[in-house]
Structure formats: C-alpha cells, structure tokens
PDB file of C-alpha atoms in Angstrom:
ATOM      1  CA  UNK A 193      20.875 -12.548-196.130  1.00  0.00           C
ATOM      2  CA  UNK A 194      21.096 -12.018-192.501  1.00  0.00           C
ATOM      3  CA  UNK A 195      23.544 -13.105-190.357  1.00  0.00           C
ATOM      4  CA  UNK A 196      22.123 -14.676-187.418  1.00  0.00           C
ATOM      5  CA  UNK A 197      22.987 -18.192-185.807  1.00  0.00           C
ATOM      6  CA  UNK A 198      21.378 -20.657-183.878  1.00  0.00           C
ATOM      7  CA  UNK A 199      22.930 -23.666-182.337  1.00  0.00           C
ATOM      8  CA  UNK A 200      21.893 -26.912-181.922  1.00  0.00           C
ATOM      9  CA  UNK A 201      19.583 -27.104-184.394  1.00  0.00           C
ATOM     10  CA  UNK A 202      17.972 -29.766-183.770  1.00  0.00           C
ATOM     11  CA  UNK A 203      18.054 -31.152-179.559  1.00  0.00           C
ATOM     12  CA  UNK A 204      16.724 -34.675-177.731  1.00  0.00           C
ATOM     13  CA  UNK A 205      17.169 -34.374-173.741  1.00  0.00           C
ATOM     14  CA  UNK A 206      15.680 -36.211-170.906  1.00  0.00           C
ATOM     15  CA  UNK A 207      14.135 -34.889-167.990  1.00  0.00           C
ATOM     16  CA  UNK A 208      15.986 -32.451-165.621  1.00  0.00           C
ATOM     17  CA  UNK A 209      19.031 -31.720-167.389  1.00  0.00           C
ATOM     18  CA  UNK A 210      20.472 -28.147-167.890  1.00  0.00           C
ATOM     19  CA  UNK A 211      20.399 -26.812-171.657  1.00  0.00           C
ATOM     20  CA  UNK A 212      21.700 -23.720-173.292  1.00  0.00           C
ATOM     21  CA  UNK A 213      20.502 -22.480-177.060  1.00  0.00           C
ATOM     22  CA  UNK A 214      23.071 -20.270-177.964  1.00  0.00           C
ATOM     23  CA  UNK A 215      22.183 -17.235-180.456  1.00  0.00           C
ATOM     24  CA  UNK A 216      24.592 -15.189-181.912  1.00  0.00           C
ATOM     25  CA  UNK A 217      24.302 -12.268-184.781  1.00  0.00           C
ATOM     26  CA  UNK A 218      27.397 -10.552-186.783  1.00  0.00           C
ATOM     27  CA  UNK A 219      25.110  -7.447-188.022  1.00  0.00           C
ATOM     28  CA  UNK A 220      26.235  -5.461-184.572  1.00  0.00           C
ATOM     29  CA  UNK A 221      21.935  -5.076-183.660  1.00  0.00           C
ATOM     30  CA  UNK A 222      21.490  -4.169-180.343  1.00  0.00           C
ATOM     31  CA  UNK A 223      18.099  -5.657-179.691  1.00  0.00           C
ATOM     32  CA  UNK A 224      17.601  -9.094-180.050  1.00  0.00           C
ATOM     33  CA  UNK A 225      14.829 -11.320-178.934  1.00  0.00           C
ATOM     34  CA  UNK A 226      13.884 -15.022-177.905  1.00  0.00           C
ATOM     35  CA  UNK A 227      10.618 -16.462-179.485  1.00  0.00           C
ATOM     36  CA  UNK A 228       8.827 -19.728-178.544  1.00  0.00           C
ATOM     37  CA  UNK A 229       6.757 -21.085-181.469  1.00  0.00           C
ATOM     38  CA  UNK A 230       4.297 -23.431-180.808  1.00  0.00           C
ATOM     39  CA  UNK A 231       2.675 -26.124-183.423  1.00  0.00           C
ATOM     40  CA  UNK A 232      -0.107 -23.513-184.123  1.00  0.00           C
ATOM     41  CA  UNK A 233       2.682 -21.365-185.860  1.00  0.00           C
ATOM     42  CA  UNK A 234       2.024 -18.590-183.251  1.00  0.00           C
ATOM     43  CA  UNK A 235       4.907 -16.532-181.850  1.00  0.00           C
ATOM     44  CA  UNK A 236       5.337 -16.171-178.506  1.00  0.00           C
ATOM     45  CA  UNK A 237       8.002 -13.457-177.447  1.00  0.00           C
ATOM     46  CA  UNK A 238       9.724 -14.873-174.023  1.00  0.00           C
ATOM     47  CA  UNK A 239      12.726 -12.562-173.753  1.00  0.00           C
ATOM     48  CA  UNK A 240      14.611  -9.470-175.191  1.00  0.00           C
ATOM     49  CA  UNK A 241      17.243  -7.118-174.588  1.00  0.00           C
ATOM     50  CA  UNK A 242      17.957  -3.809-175.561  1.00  0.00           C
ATOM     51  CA  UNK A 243      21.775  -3.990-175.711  1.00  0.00           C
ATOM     52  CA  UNK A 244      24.264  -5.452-173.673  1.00  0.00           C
ATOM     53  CA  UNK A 245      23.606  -5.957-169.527  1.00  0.00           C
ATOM     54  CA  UNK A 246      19.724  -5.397-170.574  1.00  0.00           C
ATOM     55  CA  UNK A 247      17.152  -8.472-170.543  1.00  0.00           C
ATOM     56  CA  UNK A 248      13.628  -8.020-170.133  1.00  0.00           C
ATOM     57  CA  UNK A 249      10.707 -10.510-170.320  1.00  0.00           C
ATOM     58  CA  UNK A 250       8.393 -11.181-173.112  1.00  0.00           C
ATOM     59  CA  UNK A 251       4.653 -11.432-173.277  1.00  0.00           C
ATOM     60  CA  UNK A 252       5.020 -15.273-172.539  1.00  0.00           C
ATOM     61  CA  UNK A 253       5.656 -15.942-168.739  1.00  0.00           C
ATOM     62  CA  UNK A 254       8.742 -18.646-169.050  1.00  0.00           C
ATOM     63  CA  UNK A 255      11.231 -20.911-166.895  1.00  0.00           C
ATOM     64  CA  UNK A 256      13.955 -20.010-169.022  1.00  0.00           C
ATOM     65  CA  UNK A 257      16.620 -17.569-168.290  1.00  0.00           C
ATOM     66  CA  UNK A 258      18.871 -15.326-170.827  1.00  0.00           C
ATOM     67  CA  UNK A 259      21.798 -13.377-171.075  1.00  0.00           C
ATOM     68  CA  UNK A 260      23.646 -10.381-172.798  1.00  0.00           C
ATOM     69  CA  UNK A 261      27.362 -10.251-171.975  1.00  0.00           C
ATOM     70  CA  UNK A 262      28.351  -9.456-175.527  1.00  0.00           C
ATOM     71  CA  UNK A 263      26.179  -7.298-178.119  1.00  0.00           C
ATOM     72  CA  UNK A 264      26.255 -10.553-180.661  1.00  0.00           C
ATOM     73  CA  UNK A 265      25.291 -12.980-178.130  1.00  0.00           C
ATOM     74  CA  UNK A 266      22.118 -13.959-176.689  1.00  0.00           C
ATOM     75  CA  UNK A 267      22.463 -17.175-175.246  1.00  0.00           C
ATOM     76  CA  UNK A 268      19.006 -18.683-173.165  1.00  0.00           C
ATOM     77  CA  UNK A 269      19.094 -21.227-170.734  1.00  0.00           C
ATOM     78  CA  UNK A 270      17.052 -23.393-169.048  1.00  0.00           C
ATOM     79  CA  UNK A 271      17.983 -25.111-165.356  1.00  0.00           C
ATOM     80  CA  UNK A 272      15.916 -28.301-165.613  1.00  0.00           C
ATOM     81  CA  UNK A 273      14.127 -29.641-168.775  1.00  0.00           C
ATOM     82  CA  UNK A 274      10.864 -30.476-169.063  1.00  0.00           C
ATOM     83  CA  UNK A 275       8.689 -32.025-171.673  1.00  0.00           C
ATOM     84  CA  UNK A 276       6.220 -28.912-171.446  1.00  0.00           C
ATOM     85  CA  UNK A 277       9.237 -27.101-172.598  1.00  0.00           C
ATOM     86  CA  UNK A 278       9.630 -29.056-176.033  1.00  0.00           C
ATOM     87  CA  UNK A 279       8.790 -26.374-178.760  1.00  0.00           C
ATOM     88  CA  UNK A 280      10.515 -24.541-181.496  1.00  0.00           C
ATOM     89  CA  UNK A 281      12.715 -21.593-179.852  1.00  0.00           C
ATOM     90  CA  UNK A 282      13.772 -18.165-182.488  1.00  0.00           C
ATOM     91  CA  UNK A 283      16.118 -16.009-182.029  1.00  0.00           C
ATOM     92  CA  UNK A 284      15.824 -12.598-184.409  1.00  0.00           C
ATOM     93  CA  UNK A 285      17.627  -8.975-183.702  1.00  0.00           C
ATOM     94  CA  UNK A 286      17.278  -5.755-185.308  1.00  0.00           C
ATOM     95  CA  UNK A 287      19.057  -2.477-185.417  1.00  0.00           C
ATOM     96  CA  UNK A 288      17.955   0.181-182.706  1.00  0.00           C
ATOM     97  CA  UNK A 289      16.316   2.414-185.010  1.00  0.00           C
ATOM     98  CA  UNK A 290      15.411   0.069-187.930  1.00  0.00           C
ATOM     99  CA  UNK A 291      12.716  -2.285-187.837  1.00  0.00           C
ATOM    100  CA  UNK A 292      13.054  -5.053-189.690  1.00  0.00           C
ATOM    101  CA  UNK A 293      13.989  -7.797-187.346  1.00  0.00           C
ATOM    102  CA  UNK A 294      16.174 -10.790-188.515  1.00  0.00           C
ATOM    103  CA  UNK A 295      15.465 -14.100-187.508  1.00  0.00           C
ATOM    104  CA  UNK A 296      17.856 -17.114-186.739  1.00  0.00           C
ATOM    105  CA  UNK A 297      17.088 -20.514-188.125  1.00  0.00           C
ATOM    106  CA  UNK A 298      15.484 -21.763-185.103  1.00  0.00           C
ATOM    107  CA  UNK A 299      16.393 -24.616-182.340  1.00  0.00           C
ATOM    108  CA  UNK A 300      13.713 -27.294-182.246  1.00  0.00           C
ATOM    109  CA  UNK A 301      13.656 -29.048-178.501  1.00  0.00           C
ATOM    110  CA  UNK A 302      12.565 -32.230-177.617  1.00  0.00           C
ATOM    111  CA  UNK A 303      12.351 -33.138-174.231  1.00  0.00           C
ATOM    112  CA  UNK A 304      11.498 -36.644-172.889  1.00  0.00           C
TER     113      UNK A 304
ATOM    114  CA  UNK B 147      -2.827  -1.129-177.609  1.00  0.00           C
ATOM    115  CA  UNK B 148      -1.320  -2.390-180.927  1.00  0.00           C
ATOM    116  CA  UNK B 149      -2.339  -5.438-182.479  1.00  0.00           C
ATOM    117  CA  UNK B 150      -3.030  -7.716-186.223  1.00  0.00           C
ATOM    118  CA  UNK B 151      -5.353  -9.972-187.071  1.00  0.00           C
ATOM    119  CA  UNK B 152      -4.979 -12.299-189.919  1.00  0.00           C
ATOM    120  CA  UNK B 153      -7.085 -14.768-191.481  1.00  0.00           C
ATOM    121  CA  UNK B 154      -7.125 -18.130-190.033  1.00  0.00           C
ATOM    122  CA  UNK B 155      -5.603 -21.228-192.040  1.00  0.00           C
ATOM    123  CA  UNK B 156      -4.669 -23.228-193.622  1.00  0.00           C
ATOM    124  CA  UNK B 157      -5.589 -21.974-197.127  1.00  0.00           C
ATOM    125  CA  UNK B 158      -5.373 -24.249-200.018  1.00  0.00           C
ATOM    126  CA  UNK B 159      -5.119 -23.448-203.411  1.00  0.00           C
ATOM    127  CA  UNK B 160      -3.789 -24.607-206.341  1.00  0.00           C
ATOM    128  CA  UNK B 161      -1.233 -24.238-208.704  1.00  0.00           C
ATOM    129  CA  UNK B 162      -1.480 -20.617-210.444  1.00  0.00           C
ATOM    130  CA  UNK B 163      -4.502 -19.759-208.677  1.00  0.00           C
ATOM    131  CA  UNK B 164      -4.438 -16.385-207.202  1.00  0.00           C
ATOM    132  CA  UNK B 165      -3.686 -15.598-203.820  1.00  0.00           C
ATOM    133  CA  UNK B 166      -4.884 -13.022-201.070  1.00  0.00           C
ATOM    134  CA  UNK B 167      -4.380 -13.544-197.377  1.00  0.00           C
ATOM    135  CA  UNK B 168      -6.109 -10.281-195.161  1.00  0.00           C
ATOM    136  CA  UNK B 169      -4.413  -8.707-192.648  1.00  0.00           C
ATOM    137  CA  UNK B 170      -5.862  -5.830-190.728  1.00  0.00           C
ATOM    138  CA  UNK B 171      -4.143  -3.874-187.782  1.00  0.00           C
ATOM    139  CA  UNK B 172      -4.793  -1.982-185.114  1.00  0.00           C
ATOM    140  CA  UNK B 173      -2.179   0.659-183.605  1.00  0.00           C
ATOM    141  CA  UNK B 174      -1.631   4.363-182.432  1.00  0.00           C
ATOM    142  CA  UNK B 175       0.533   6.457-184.340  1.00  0.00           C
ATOM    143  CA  UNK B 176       1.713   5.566-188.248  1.00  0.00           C
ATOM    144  CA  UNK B 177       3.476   2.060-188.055  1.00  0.00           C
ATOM    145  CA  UNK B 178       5.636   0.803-190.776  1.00  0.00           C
ATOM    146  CA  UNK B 179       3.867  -2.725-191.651  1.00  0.00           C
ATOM    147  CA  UNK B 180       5.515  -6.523-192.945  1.00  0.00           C
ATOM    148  CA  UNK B 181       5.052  -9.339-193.963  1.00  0.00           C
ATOM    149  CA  UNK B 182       7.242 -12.605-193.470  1.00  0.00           C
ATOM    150  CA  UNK B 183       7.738 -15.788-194.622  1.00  0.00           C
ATOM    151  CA  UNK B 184       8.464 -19.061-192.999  1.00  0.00           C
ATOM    152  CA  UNK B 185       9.473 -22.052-194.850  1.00  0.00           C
ATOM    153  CA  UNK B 186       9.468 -25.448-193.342  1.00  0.00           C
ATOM    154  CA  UNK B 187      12.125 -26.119-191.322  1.00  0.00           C
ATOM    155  CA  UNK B 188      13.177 -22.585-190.999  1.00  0.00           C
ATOM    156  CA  UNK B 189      13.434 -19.293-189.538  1.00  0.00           C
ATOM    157  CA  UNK B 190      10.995 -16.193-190.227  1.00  0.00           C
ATOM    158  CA  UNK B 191      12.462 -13.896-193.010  1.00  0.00           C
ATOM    159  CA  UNK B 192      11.034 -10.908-194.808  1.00  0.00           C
ATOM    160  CA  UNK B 193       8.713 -10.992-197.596  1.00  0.00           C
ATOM    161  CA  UNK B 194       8.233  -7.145-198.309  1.00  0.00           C
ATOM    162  CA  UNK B 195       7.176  -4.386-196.208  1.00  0.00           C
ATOM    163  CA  UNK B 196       5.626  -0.782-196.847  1.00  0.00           C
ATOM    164  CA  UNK B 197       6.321   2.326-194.096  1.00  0.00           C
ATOM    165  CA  UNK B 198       3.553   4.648-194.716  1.00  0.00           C
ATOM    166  CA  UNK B 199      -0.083   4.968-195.778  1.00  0.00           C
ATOM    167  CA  UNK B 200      -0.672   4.165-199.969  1.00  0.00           C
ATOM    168  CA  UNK B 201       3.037   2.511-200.126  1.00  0.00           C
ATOM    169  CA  UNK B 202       2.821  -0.723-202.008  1.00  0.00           C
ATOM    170  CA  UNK B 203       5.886  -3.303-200.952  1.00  0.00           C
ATOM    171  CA  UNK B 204       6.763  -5.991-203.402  1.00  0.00           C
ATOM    172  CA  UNK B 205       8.818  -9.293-203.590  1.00  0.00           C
ATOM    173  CA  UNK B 206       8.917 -12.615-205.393  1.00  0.00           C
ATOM    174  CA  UNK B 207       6.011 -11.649-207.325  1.00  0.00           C
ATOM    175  CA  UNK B 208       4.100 -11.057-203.508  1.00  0.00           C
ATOM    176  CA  UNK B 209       2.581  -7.795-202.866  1.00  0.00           C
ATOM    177  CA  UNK B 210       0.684  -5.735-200.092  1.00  0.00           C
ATOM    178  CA  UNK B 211      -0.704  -2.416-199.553  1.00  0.00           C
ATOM    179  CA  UNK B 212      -0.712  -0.153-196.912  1.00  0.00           C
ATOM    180  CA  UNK B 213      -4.159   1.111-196.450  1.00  0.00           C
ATOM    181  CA  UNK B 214      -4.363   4.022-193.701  1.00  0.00           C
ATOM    182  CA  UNK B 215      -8.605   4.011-194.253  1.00  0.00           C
ATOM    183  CA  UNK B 216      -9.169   0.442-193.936  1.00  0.00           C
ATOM    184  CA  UNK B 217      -6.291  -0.237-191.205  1.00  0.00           C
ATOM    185  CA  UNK B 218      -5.358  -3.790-193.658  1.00  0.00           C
ATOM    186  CA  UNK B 219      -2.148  -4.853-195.332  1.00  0.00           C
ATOM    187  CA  UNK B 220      -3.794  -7.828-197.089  1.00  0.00           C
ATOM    188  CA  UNK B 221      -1.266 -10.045-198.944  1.00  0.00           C
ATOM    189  CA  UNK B 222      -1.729 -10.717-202.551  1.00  0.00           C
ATOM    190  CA  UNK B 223      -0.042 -12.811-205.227  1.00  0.00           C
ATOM    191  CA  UNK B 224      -1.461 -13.571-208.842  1.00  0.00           C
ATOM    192  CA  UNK B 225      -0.061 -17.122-209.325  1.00  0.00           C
ATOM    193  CA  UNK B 226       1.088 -19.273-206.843  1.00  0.00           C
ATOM    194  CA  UNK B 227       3.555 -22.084-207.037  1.00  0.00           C
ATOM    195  CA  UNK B 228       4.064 -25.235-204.772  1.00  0.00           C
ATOM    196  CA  UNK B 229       7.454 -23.656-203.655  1.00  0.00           C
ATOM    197  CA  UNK B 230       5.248 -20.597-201.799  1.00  0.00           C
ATOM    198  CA  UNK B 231       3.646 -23.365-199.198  1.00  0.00           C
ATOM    199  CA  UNK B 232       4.772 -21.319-196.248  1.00  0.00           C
ATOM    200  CA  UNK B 233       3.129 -20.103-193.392  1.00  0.00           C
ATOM    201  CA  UNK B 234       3.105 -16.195-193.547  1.00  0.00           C
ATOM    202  CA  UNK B 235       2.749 -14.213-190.978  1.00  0.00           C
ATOM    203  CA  UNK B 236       1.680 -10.510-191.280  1.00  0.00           C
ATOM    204  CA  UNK B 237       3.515  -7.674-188.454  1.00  0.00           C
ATOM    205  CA  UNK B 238       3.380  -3.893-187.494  1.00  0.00           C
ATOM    206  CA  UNK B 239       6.389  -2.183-185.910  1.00  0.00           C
ATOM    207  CA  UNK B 240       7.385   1.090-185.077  1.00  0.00           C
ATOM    208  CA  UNK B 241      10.723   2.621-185.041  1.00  0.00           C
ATOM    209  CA  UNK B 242      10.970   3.870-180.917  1.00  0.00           C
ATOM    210  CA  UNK B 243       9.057   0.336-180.068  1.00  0.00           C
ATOM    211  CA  UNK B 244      10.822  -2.354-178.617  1.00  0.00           C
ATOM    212  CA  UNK B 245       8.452  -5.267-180.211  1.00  0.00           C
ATOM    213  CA  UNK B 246       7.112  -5.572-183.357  1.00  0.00           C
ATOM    214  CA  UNK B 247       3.634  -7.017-183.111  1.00  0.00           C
ATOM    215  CA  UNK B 248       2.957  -9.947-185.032  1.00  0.00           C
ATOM    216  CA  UNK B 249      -0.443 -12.168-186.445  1.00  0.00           C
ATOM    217  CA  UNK B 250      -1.044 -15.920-185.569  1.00  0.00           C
ATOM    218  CA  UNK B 251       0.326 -17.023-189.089  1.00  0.00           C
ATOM    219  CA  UNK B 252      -1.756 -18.348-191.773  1.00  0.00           C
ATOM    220  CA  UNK B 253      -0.124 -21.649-193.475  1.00  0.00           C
ATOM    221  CA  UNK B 254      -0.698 -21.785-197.189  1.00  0.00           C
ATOM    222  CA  UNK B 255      -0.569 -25.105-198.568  1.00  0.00           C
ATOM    223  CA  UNK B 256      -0.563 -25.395-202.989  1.00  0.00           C
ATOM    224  CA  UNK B 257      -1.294 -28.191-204.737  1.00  0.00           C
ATOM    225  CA  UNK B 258       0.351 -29.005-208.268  1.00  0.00           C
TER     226      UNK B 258
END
C-alpha cells in the first residue's frame, strides 16, 4: 500500500480566495507529480519535480503554482480561485529509477 | 514521441462475462508497460505491469501481455464482478524518463 497523502479531500471555495492542496509521501521518492483530472477521466500532468528545489511544468499550461522544500512534500497552490479551476487534482511520486508511480487519494475542488 | 491509445468507453458488461480492454502504444526504445485502476472516489493504483517483450503481468484475476510485434498491452479478465466497475487506464514508462505516458481511461461499468 503506498504511502502517499492528500489533504483536504474534499474543498468548497468562493471566488478569489487563495488555496493550498498539500501532498505529502513517506516512501522517500524523489519525483513526484501534480495531475488535474477532468470528468472525462483523462489525466492531465500540470507539475513535477525531480527532487527537492526542482519544479517543472506539465503538459497542461496551469495558474497554479508548486513547491519542493522538503523531498516528502509537494504542496500546490493557487493565488485566486476560479470556477474553471474546479476539477479533481492527484498527486503520485515514484522512486528515481523505478517506475511505478504511486498515487495519492486525490483532492476534489469546487469553486463557486 | 511516446504515446497509448486505448479503447474508448464506457464498456458494459455483465456479471461473469469476459473482459478485454485494447491498449496499443507507441514509443522508442523498450518501455516497461501498466496498467491501473481507479475506483470511485479514489486515487490511481496499480493493477499489474510487465517490463519487457512476451512478459505476462497478473493481478486480481486481471491480466495483460506485452506484445513487442503488435506494440498492444490489451487488458483481459475471464469473469468480471460488479466490484471491478473502475475506470482503467493503460501507461508506458521508462526508467531514465521523467513521465510515464498514460491513455484517456476507459470506465467499465458491470451489471449483476
């Protein structure tokens, strides 16, 4: 079972306001990864990093910012809510040179 | 570049029918290749995975095969249940990558 949190679960906000999805894995993986799923079920990657001080962006061009001050935390933020951001947000990491990447149980975001 | 392609849902079937969902790939090199699982309300997680040409990866009565000569990883089960309504989602990774690539998810729905 892998080890890999996500918290909230489950988020209502209004309009503008700042929110952070925190991400955080106790398997010591140095790459870890932000996905936005939309209702289709497709995955779209918006941000990874390969270890700590590393971030990158994803295939999907997004508002939202992340960080990686710590090797088991990936928090990703956004400045100012807005109902085109309501989706289902993934975190997952895997070992360097493994590949099977480990998700997190997801953050589903609901913006008004 | 790399990529997968995997039939288009939702499939429904019924209880103990049998069960294949095609996945076919395209990438450089020799990828190791997976397929995951996502139940509702949750994260991805792996199903099985094989990491060479003629491996065979098994789980939960699931399995897949690697096919170098027709470039397809096509998922099959003989009997499904209600509990494997999912949407599964087939992937190709490789070891030095930074991404693994995954398909638009199929959702499988079964009927009792």
């Amino acid at each position: 079972e892998a080890d890999i949190y996500q918290t909230p679960r489950y988020l209502v906000i209004g309009t503008g306001k700042k929110i952070t999805l925190e991400c955080s894995q106790t398997m010591g993986h140095d790459k870890m990864y932000w996905y936005q799923q939309d209702p289709g079920m497709e995955l779209h990657l918006i941000h990874y990093s390969y270890g700590v001080n590393s971030t990158e962006k994803g295939d999907l061009s997004s508002e939202s910012t992340v960080s990686r001050i710590r090797t088991e935390h990936f928090p990703l933020t956004l400045e100012s809510a807005r109902p085109s951001h309501t989706s289902q947000y993934l975190c997952a990491s895997r070992l360097g040179a493994a590949e099977t990447q480990y998700f997190g149980p997801g953050t589903r975001l609901l913006v008004l | 570049g790399n990529s997968v392609t995997q039939m288009e849902g939702p499939v429904t079937l019924s209880e103990e029918a049998f069960l294949t969902i095609n996945c076919t790939y395209t990438a450089t090199g020799y990828p190791s290749l997976f397929w995951y699982v996502q139940y509702p309300g949750e994260g991805l997680q792996l199903l099985l995975k094989a990491t060479k040409a003629d491996d065979k990866g098994s789980n939960k009565g699931f399995e897949a095969t690697y096919r170098k000569e027709t470039t397809s990883f096509h998922l099959e089960k003989g009997s499904v249940q209600v509990s494997d309504s999912a949407v599964y989602f087939c992937a190709l990774g490789r070891a030095r990558d930074d991404k693994i690539i995954f398909g638009k998810g199929t959702r499988l729905h079964i009927l009792p």
